[in-house]
Amino acid sequence: MAFFSLILVRGRHWVGRFPRAIAAAVPGQSANPFSSFTVEDAVRRWRLVLLCVVFVAFGIQGWIAPPLAAAERRPNLLLILADDMGYGDLGCMGSELLLTPHLDALASSGVLCEQAYVASAVCSPSRAGLLTGRDPRRFGYEGNLNKADAGYATRPELLGLPGNEHTLGDHLGAAGYATCLVGKWHQGTGQPFHPNRRGFDHFCGMLGGGHGYFPEPGKNQLERNGEPLNEFSSPYLTDFFTDEALQWLQSREANAAEQPWFLYLSYNAPHTPMQATEADLAVFEHIKDPRRRTYAAMVYALDRGVGRVIEYLDQHSLREKTLVVFLSDNGGATSNGSWNGPLSGAKGSLREGGVRVPTLYSWPSRLPAKSRYRGVVSSLDLLPTFMSAADAKPLPLQETLSHQDRKNHGRASKEYGDYDGIDLLPLLDAEQPEASRRLFWRLQGQAAVLKGANKLMRPSHRPAQLFQPATDLAESKDLAGQDAETLGSLFQELADWESSLTTVPLWDSSPYWSEESAQIYDRWVPKAEPR
């Protein structure tokens, strides 16, 4: 901007000097060397040239950098993640017993996605896909991370999100956003994997995959930007994480920061251990099942936290210019009292109950209220959607690591793209028709591919099956015997995808979990909401 101001200042100086210079050069003559031109003609011509230069200069400036007004239109981005929440465990998703007024209001203010998926049926690889916008199997992130480093045969420096993968924090930080993560990380506990090194300016939470809900000084795994925590604004962890998120937002308000922000509020509720406050438990005395009652109280606390954050946005006139997304990292678990509604399967299974989750998008100034989107969406879509909202491009992929197949890296990028998601904004506001999607999964002996209406399931313990989950939510009608052509085609697509991966899984869960997944696949059928 200073350069263009200089043009204006110096230009005025040149306009004043130009006619005098011409007149001095040819005494007694017109300032123009051609007899038909006068000094006044030269001045007018020179001013016209200068005006053109200024217009071109400002045109170049607008091309190099977006106008300030466009930058101010970039929304804040709020991503709220639940942990092991069941598909049916919101009022807007069908629960008659749980109380989720704030999440239900969030759904009413925007778009509820009916067929929304995550990248894996367990926490850690699901979050890796969500954070990178890439199928986590493409970089060897297939199994869950649920043990100390000594519990794996893998080199410790590989036990986490690979260093050549960008996170949402990296992408949005490069686009000019302030970035914050509060809550559960679960992408590796070593220093190279620390959130502050992976794109997040501020981090408060735990590096591992679980934590008790009543932390004590000196007896917790919580930190703030690398410093252990021994004081807590609230005794209950879910409330404490909400406090931390609000404090970060308030700090930005106090500094009068105009910079847009990205807040990743990653609750660990309602993941085990099943712990709730006495006050929240008292609200659900009508639920007789003790595990379901505790689960309801934990979800109630999470919903309260969401309400507090949304209220802050309303009070500070930020709601209209904030895109809010809520989802769970995978389906409800068999151990926490969750309910997957009409779906078969649960956490750990590639049936719908393991990978299909409640998902809400709300942006009052852009997306329609009280809407439902029935097409397929994925947590992998967060990256392109957020970057579209931020009016920025994702960062280019980095070089492959020593253990990654460079040829397959290029092959996969050509076939599937560098990133696996799509921009949902034109779909959610009905500017474009529903998109046909292709999604892959692999976990604990199972593999699956969803293409269009058809989903091929290849479990570890029985022949492959073919379902149409958009209409058969329970996956109760196996079409494999009726449509051999589609079955064979999807088998080939799954094989092609597996052969394009750049590496074998960098670690895996104990084979014990393959048996668990097989049992969930066969036995976990739709049931009524626990009471």
Coordinates of C-alpha atoms in Angstrom, one line a residue, residues 28-510:
G28 CA 10.2 31.4 -26.1
Q29 CA 8.4 28.4 -27.5
S30 CA 5.4 26.4 -26.4
A31 CA 6.3 23.7 -23.8
N32 CA 5.3 21.1 -26.5
P33 CA 8.0 20.6 -29.2
F34 CA 5.2 20.3 -31.8
S35 CA 3.9 23.6 -32.8
S36 CA 0.2 22.4 -32.6
F37 CA 0.5 21.5 -28.9
T38 CA 0.4 24.0 -26.1
V39 CA 1.8 23.7 -22.5
E40 CA -1.8 23.2 -21.3
D41 CA -2.2 20.3 -23.8
A42 CA 0.9 18.6 -22.4
V43 CA -0.3 19.0 -18.9
R44 CA -3.7 17.4 -19.7
R45 CA -2.0 14.5 -21.5
W46 CA 0.4 14.0 -18.6
R47 CA -2.3 14.0 -16.1
L48 CA -4.2 11.4 -18.1
V49 CA -1.2 9.1 -18.3
L50 CA -0.7 9.5 -14.5
L51 CA -4.3 8.6 -13.9
C52 CA -4.0 5.5 -16.0
V53 CA -0.9 4.4 -14.0
V54 CA -2.7 4.9 -10.7
F55 CA -5.7 2.8 -11.9
V56 CA -3.4 0.0 -13.1
A57 CA -1.5 0.1 -9.8
F58 CA -4.6 -0.3 -7.7
G59 CA -5.9 -3.0 -10.0
I60 CA -2.7 -4.9 -9.5
Q61 CA -3.0 -4.4 -5.7
G62 CA -6.5 -5.9 -5.8
W63 CA -5.2 -8.9 -7.8
I64 CA -2.3 -9.5 -5.4
A65 CA -4.3 -9.3 -2.2
P66 CA -8.0 -9.4 -1.6
P67 CA -9.7 -6.2 -0.6
L68 CA -10.0 -5.6 3.1
A69 CA -13.8 -6.0 2.9
A70 CA -13.3 -9.5 1.5
A71 CA -10.9 -10.4 4.3
E72 CA -13.4 -9.2 6.9
R73 CA -16.0 -11.5 5.4
R74 CA -14.0 -14.6 6.2
P75 CA -15.9 -16.4 9.0
N76 CA -14.6 -17.7 12.3
L77 CA -14.5 -21.5 12.4
L78 CA -15.7 -23.5 15.3
L79 CA -15.4 -27.3 15.2
I80 CA -17.0 -29.2 18.2
L81 CA -16.2 -32.9 18.5
A82 CA -18.0 -35.4 20.7
D83 CA -16.3 -38.7 21.6
D84 CA -18.1 -42.1 21.1
M85 CA -21.5 -40.5 20.8
G86 CA -24.3 -42.7 19.4
Y87 CA -26.1 -41.9 16.2
G88 CA -29.4 -41.5 18.0
D89 CA -28.2 -39.6 21.0
L90 CA -29.6 -36.1 20.3
G91 CA -33.1 -35.0 20.5
C92 CA -32.9 -34.1 16.8
M93 CA -31.6 -37.5 16.0
G94 CA -34.4 -39.4 17.8
S95 CA -33.6 -39.7 21.5
E96 CA -36.7 -39.4 23.7
L97 CA -34.8 -39.5 27.0
L98 CA -31.6 -37.4 26.6
L99 CA -31.7 -33.7 27.0
T100 CA -29.8 -31.8 24.3
P101 CA -31.6 -28.5 23.9
H102 CA -28.5 -26.5 22.7
L103 CA -27.4 -29.0 20.1
D104 CA -31.0 -29.4 18.9
A105 CA -31.1 -25.6 18.6
L106 CA -27.8 -25.7 16.7
A107 CA -29.4 -28.2 14.3
S108 CA -32.5 -26.0 13.9
S109 CA -30.2 -23.0 13.0
G110 CA -28.6 -24.8 10.1
V111 CA -28.3 -28.1 8.3
L112 CA -28.5 -31.6 9.8
C113 CA -26.7 -34.1 7.7
E114 CA -28.5 -37.5 7.7
Q115 CA -25.9 -39.7 6.0
A116 CA -22.6 -38.4 7.5
Y117 CA -19.5 -40.5 7.9
V118 CA -16.1 -40.4 9.6
A119 CA -12.8 -41.8 8.4
S120 CA -12.6 -44.6 10.9
A121 CA -14.7 -46.5 13.5
V122 CA -12.2 -45.7 16.3
C123 CA -11.0 -42.5 17.8
S124 CA -7.4 -41.9 16.7
P125 CA -7.4 -42.7 13.0
S126 CA -10.8 -41.0 12.7
R127 CA -9.3 -37.8 14.1
A128 CA -6.3 -38.1 11.8
G129 CA -8.6 -38.1 8.8
L130 CA -10.6 -35.2 10.2
L131 CA -7.5 -33.1 10.9
T132 CA -5.8 -33.7 7.6
G133 CA -8.6 -34.0 5.1
R134 CA -6.9 -37.2 3.9
D135 CA -7.9 -40.9 4.3
P136 CA -5.6 -41.9 7.2
R137 CA -4.8 -45.3 5.6
R138 CA -3.0 -43.3 2.9
F139 CA -0.2 -42.5 5.4
G140 CA -0.4 -45.7 7.5
Y141 CA -2.7 -44.4 10.3
E142 CA -5.0 -47.4 10.5
G143 CA -5.1 -48.7 14.1
N144 CA -6.0 -47.0 17.3
L145 CA -3.3 -45.5 19.5
N146 CA -4.3 -46.7 23.0
K147 CA -1.0 -47.9 24.6
A148 CA 2.4 -46.5 25.6
D149 CA 5.2 -46.5 23.0
A150 CA 6.6 -49.7 24.5
G151 CA 3.4 -51.5 23.6
Y152 CA 4.1 -51.3 19.9
A153 CA 6.7 -52.8 17.6
T154 CA 6.8 -49.5 15.6
R155 CA 9.6 -47.1 16.0
P156 CA 8.5 -44.4 18.6
E157 CA 9.1 -41.6 16.1
L158 CA 6.3 -43.0 13.9
L159 CA 3.7 -43.4 16.7
G160 CA 1.6 -40.4 15.8
L161 CA 0.4 -38.2 12.9
P162 CA 3.3 -38.2 10.4
G163 CA 5.3 -35.0 10.2
N164 CA 4.7 -34.6 6.5
E165 CA 0.9 -34.3 6.9
H166 CA -0.7 -30.9 7.4
T167 CA -3.4 -30.3 9.9
L168 CA -6.4 -28.0 9.8
G169 CA -4.3 -25.8 12.1
D170 CA -1.5 -25.7 9.6
H171 CA -3.8 -24.9 6.7
L172 CA -5.8 -22.2 8.5
G173 CA -2.8 -20.7 10.2
A174 CA -1.2 -20.2 6.8
A175 CA -4.4 -18.5 5.7
G176 CA -4.1 -16.0 8.5
Y177 CA -6.3 -17.6 11.2
A178 CA -5.5 -17.8 14.9
T179 CA -5.8 -21.4 15.9
C180 CA -6.7 -23.1 19.2
L181 CA -7.3 -26.7 20.3
V182 CA -9.0 -27.4 23.6
G183 CA -9.5 -31.0 24.8
K184 CA -8.5 -34.4 23.4
W185 CA -5.6 -34.6 20.9
H186 CA -4.9 -38.4 20.5
Q187 CA -2.5 -37.9 17.6
G188 CA 0.7 -39.0 19.4
T189 CA 2.3 -38.1 22.7
G190 CA 5.9 -37.5 21.6
Q191 CA 7.2 -33.9 21.2
P192 CA 7.2 -34.0 17.3
F193 CA 3.4 -34.7 17.5
H194 CA 2.5 -31.9 20.0
P195 CA -0.4 -29.7 18.9
N196 CA 1.8 -26.6 19.3
R197 CA 4.1 -28.1 16.7
R198 CA 1.2 -29.2 14.4
G199 CA -0.5 -25.9 13.6
F200 CA -2.2 -24.8 16.9
D201 CA -1.1 -21.6 18.5
H202 CA -2.8 -22.5 21.8
F203 CA -3.5 -25.9 23.3
C204 CA -5.1 -27.0 26.5
G205 CA -6.0 -30.6 27.1
M206 CA -4.6 -34.1 27.1
L207 CA -2.3 -35.7 24.5
G208 CA -3.7 -39.2 25.0
G209 CA -7.0 -40.8 24.2
G210 CA -8.8 -40.8 27.5
H211 CA -8.9 -39.1 30.9
G212 CA -10.9 -39.1 34.1
Y213 CA -13.5 -36.4 34.5
F214 CA -12.5 -35.2 38.0
P215 CA -8.9 -34.2 37.6
E216 CA -6.7 -33.6 40.7
P217 CA -3.6 -31.5 41.1
G218 CA -0.6 -33.7 40.5
K219 CA -2.8 -36.6 39.4
N220 CA -3.7 -35.8 35.8
Q221 CA -2.4 -35.8 32.3
L222 CA -3.6 -32.3 31.4
E223 CA -1.4 -29.4 30.1
R224 CA -1.6 -25.9 28.7
N225 CA 1.0 -25.3 25.9
G226 CA 3.3 -27.9 27.4
E227 CA 3.0 -26.8 31.1
P228 CA 1.3 -29.3 33.5
L229 CA -2.0 -28.1 35.0
N230 CA -2.7 -28.2 38.7
E231 CA -5.5 -25.6 39.0
F232 CA -8.9 -26.0 37.4
S233 CA -11.7 -23.4 36.9
S234 CA -14.3 -26.2 37.2
P235 CA -14.0 -29.6 39.0
Y236 CA -15.6 -31.5 36.1
L237 CA -13.5 -31.9 33.0
T238 CA -16.2 -31.2 30.4
D239 CA -17.0 -27.9 32.1
F240 CA -13.3 -27.1 32.4
F241 CA -12.8 -27.6 28.7
T242 CA -15.7 -25.2 28.0
D243 CA -14.2 -22.6 30.4
E244 CA -10.8 -22.9 28.5
A245 CA -12.5 -22.4 25.1
L246 CA -14.3 -19.3 26.4
Q247 CA -11.2 -17.9 28.0
W248 CA -9.3 -18.1 24.7
L249 CA -12.2 -16.4 22.9
Q250 CA -12.3 -13.7 25.6
S251 CA -8.5 -13.1 25.3
R252 CA -9.0 -12.4 21.6
E253 CA -11.8 -10.0 22.4
A254 CA -9.7 -8.3 25.0
N255 CA -6.9 -7.7 22.5
A256 CA -9.4 -6.4 20.0
A257 CA -8.0 -8.9 17.5
E258 CA -9.5 -8.5 14.0
Q259 CA -7.9 -11.8 12.9
P260 CA -10.3 -14.6 12.2
W261 CA -10.0 -17.7 14.4
F262 CA -10.3 -21.4 14.3
L263 CA -11.3 -23.1 17.5
Y264 CA -11.2 -26.9 17.7
L265 CA -13.2 -27.8 20.8
S266 CA -12.5 -31.5 21.2
Y267 CA -14.5 -32.9 24.1
N268 CA -13.7 -36.4 25.4
A269 CA -17.3 -36.9 26.5
P270 CA -19.1 -39.2 26.5
H271 CA -16.1 -41.6 26.2
T272 CA -15.3 -43.9 29.2
P273 CA -14.7 -43.7 32.1
M274 CA -18.4 -43.2 32.8
Q275 CA -18.4 -40.3 35.3
A276 CA -20.8 -37.5 35.9
T277 CA -21.6 -34.9 38.5
E278 CA -24.3 -35.6 41.1
A279 CA -26.2 -32.6 39.9
D280 CA -26.3 -33.8 36.3
L281 CA -27.2 -37.4 37.4
A282 CA -30.2 -36.0 39.3
V283 CA -31.7 -34.7 36.1
F284 CA -32.0 -38.2 34.8
E285 CA -33.5 -40.1 37.7
H286 CA -36.2 -41.3 35.3
I287 CA -33.7 -43.5 33.4
K288 CA -33.4 -46.8 35.2
D289 CA -30.4 -48.2 33.3
P290 CA -27.5 -47.0 35.4
R291 CA -25.0 -46.8 32.5
R292 CA -27.5 -45.1 30.3
R293 CA -28.2 -42.6 33.1
T294 CA -24.6 -41.7 33.5
Y295 CA -24.2 -41.4 29.7
A296 CA -27.2 -39.1 29.6
A297 CA -25.6 -36.9 32.3
M298 CA -22.3 -36.7 30.5
V299 CA -24.0 -35.7 27.2
Y300 CA -26.0 -33.2 29.2
A301 CA -22.8 -31.5 30.4
L302 CA -21.4 -31.5 26.8
D303 CA -24.6 -29.9 25.6
R304 CA -24.4 -27.3 28.3
G305 CA -20.9 -26.5 27.2
V306 CA -22.0 -26.0 23.6
G307 CA -24.8 -23.7 24.8
R308 CA -22.3 -21.6 26.7
V309 CA -20.0 -21.1 23.7
I310 CA -22.9 -20.3 21.3
E311 CA -24.3 -17.8 23.9
Y312 CA -20.9 -16.1 23.9
L313 CA -20.9 -15.8 20.1
D314 CA -24.4 -14.3 20.3
Q315 CA -23.5 -11.8 23.0
H316 CA -20.5 -10.6 21.1
S317 CA -22.2 -10.4 17.7
L318 CA -20.1 -13.2 16.3
R319 CA -22.7 -15.8 15.6
E320 CA -23.6 -14.6 12.1
K321 CA -20.0 -14.7 11.0
T322 CA -19.0 -18.0 12.6
L323 CA -19.3 -21.4 10.8
V324 CA -20.1 -24.0 13.5
V325 CA -19.7 -27.7 12.9
F326 CA -20.6 -30.5 15.4
L327 CA -20.0 -34.2 15.0
S328 CA -18.8 -37.3 16.8
D329 CA -15.5 -39.0 16.1
N330 CA -17.1 -42.4 15.5
G331 CA -20.3 -44.3 16.4
G332 CA -21.5 -45.1 19.9
A333 CA -19.4 -47.7 21.8
T334 CA -20.7 -50.9 23.3
S335 CA -19.3 -49.9 26.7
N336 CA -20.7 -46.5 27.4
G337 CA -24.4 -46.7 27.3
S338 CA -24.8 -45.0 23.9
W339 CA -27.5 -45.7 21.4
N340 CA -27.0 -45.9 17.6
G341 CA -30.7 -45.6 16.8
P342 CA -31.7 -47.5 13.6
L343 CA -28.1 -48.5 12.8
S344 CA -26.4 -51.9 13.1
G345 CA -22.9 -52.1 14.5
A346 CA -21.0 -49.8 16.9
K347 CA -17.6 -48.4 17.5
G348 CA -14.9 -50.7 16.1
S349 CA -17.2 -52.0 13.4
L350 CA -17.5 -50.8 9.8
R351 CA -21.2 -51.3 9.8
E352 CA -23.1 -48.0 9.8
G353 CA -23.2 -47.8 13.6
G354 CA -19.4 -47.5 13.7
V355 CA -18.8 -44.9 11.0
R356 CA -22.1 -42.9 10.6
V357 CA -22.4 -40.1 13.1
P358 CA -24.6 -37.1 13.9
T359 CA -23.3 -34.1 12.0
L360 CA -24.5 -30.5 12.1
Y361 CA -23.5 -27.4 10.1
S362 CA -24.6 -23.9 11.1
W363 CA -23.7 -20.6 9.6
P364 CA -26.6 -18.2 9.8
S365 CA -25.4 -15.7 7.2
R366 CA -24.8 -18.5 4.6
L367 CA -26.6 -21.8 5.3
P368 CA -30.4 -22.2 5.5
A369 CA -32.0 -22.9 8.8
K370 CA -34.1 -26.0 9.7
S371 CA -32.6 -27.9 6.8
R372 CA -31.7 -31.5 6.2
Y373 CA -29.1 -32.8 3.7
R374 CA -29.7 -36.4 2.6
G375 CA -26.6 -36.9 0.5
V376 CA -23.3 -38.5 1.7
V377 CA -20.9 -36.2 3.6
S378 CA -17.7 -37.1 5.4
S379 CA -15.5 -35.7 8.1
L380 CA -12.8 -35.5 5.3
D381 CA -14.9 -32.7 3.9
L382 CA -14.1 -30.4 6.7
L383 CA -10.8 -29.3 5.2
P384 CA -12.1 -28.2 1.8
T385 CA -15.2 -26.7 3.3
F386 CA -13.2 -24.6 5.8
M387 CA -10.7 -23.5 3.2
S388 CA -13.5 -22.5 0.9
A389 CA -15.1 -20.5 3.7
A390 CA -11.7 -18.9 4.5
D391 CA -11.3 -18.0 0.8
A392 CA -7.9 -19.9 0.7
K393 CA -6.3 -22.9 -0.9
P394 CA -5.0 -26.0 1.0
L395 CA -1.3 -26.3 1.4
P396 CA 0.4 -28.5 -1.1
L397 CA 1.4 -32.0 0.0
Q398 CA 4.9 -32.4 1.4
E399 CA 7.5 -34.9 0.2
T400 CA 7.1 -38.6 1.1
L401 CA 8.9 -40.0 4.1
S402 CA 11.5 -42.8 3.8
H403 CA 9.1 -45.6 4.6
Q404 CA 6.5 -44.4 2.1
D405 CA 6.2 -45.6 -1.5
R406 CA 6.8 -42.6 -3.7
K407 CA 5.3 -44.2 -6.8
N408 CA 2.1 -45.1 -5.0
H409 CA 2.0 -41.5 -3.6
G410 CA 1.8 -40.1 -7.1
R411 CA -0.5 -42.8 -8.3
A412 CA -3.0 -42.2 -5.4
S413 CA -2.9 -38.4 -5.9
K414 CA -3.8 -38.9 -9.6
E415 CA -6.6 -41.3 -8.9
Y416 CA -8.1 -39.9 -5.7
G417 CA -6.7 -36.4 -5.5
D418 CA -4.2 -35.0 -2.9
Y419 CA -7.1 -34.6 -0.5
D420 CA -10.2 -36.8 -0.2
G421 CA -13.0 -34.4 0.7
I422 CA -15.2 -31.9 -1.1
D423 CA -16.4 -28.4 -0.4
L424 CA -19.9 -28.9 1.2
L425 CA -21.0 -25.3 1.1
P426 CA -22.6 -25.3 -2.3
L427 CA -24.3 -28.6 -1.4
L428 CA -25.6 -27.6 2.0
D429 CA -27.1 -24.3 0.7
A430 CA -28.7 -26.2 -2.3
E431 CA -26.7 -24.3 -4.9
Q432 CA -25.6 -27.7 -6.3
P433 CA -27.3 -31.1 -6.4
E434 CA -26.2 -34.0 -4.2
A435 CA -22.7 -35.4 -5.1
S436 CA -22.0 -39.0 -5.8
R437 CA -19.3 -40.1 -3.3
R438 CA -16.8 -42.9 -2.9
L439 CA -15.4 -43.6 0.5
F440 CA -13.1 -46.3 1.8
W441 CA -12.5 -47.8 5.3
R442 CA -10.2 -50.5 6.7
L443 CA -9.8 -51.5 10.4
Q444 CA -9.1 -54.6 12.5
G445 CA -9.6 -57.2 9.7
Q446 CA -12.5 -55.4 8.0
A447 CA -12.6 -53.3 4.9
A448 CA -15.4 -51.4 3.2
V449 CA -16.2 -49.2 0.2
L450 CA -19.2 -46.9 -0.3
K451 CA -19.9 -45.8 -3.8
G452 CA -23.1 -44.1 -4.7
A453 CA -25.9 -46.1 -3.2
N454 CA -23.9 -49.3 -2.6
K455 CA -21.7 -50.3 0.2
L456 CA -19.5 -53.4 0.1
M457 CA -18.6 -54.9 3.4
R458 CA -15.6 -57.3 3.6
P459 CA -15.5 -58.6 7.2
S460 CA -12.7 -60.8 8.5
H461 CA -14.9 -63.8 9.4
R462 CA -17.5 -64.2 6.7
P463 CA -18.2 -63.7 3.0
A464 CA -18.6 -60.1 1.7
Q465 CA -21.9 -58.4 1.8
L466 CA -23.6 -55.7 -0.2
F467 CA -26.0 -53.1 1.3
Q468 CA -27.7 -49.8 0.3
P469 CA -27.4 -47.9 3.6
A470 CA -29.3 -44.7 2.5
T471 CA -32.5 -46.7 2.5
D472 CA -31.5 -49.8 4.5
L473 CA -30.0 -48.1 7.6
A474 CA -30.0 -51.4 9.6
E475 CA -28.0 -53.1 6.8
S476 CA -30.4 -56.0 7.0
K477 CA -30.9 -56.7 3.3
D478 CA -27.8 -58.3 1.8
L479 CA -27.8 -57.8 -2.0
A480 CA -24.6 -59.7 -2.7
G481 CA -26.5 -62.7 -4.1
Q482 CA -28.7 -60.6 -6.3
D483 CA -26.1 -58.2 -7.9
A484 CA -22.9 -60.0 -8.6
E485 CA -21.8 -57.4 -11.1
T486 CA -21.9 -54.5 -8.5
L487 CA -20.3 -56.8 -5.9
G488 CA -17.4 -57.7 -8.2
S489 CA -16.9 -54.0 -9.3
L490 CA -16.7 -52.8 -5.8
F491 CA -14.4 -55.6 -4.8
Q492 CA -12.0 -54.4 -7.6
E493 CA -12.3 -50.8 -6.5
L494 CA -11.4 -51.8 -2.9
A495 CA -8.5 -53.9 -4.1
D496 CA -7.2 -51.0 -6.3
W497 CA -7.4 -48.6 -3.4
E498 CA -5.6 -50.9 -1.0
S499 CA -2.8 -51.4 -3.6
S500 CA -2.4 -47.6 -4.0
L501 CA -1.6 -47.0 -0.3
T502 CA 1.9 -45.6 0.3
T503 CA 2.7 -47.8 3.3
V504 CA 1.5 -50.7 5.4
P505 CA -0.1 -49.7 8.8
L506 CA 2.5 -48.1 11.0
W507 CA 1.0 -49.9 14.0
D508 CA -2.1 -51.9 14.7
S509 CA -4.3 -52.9 17.6
S510 CA -4.0 -56.3 19.2

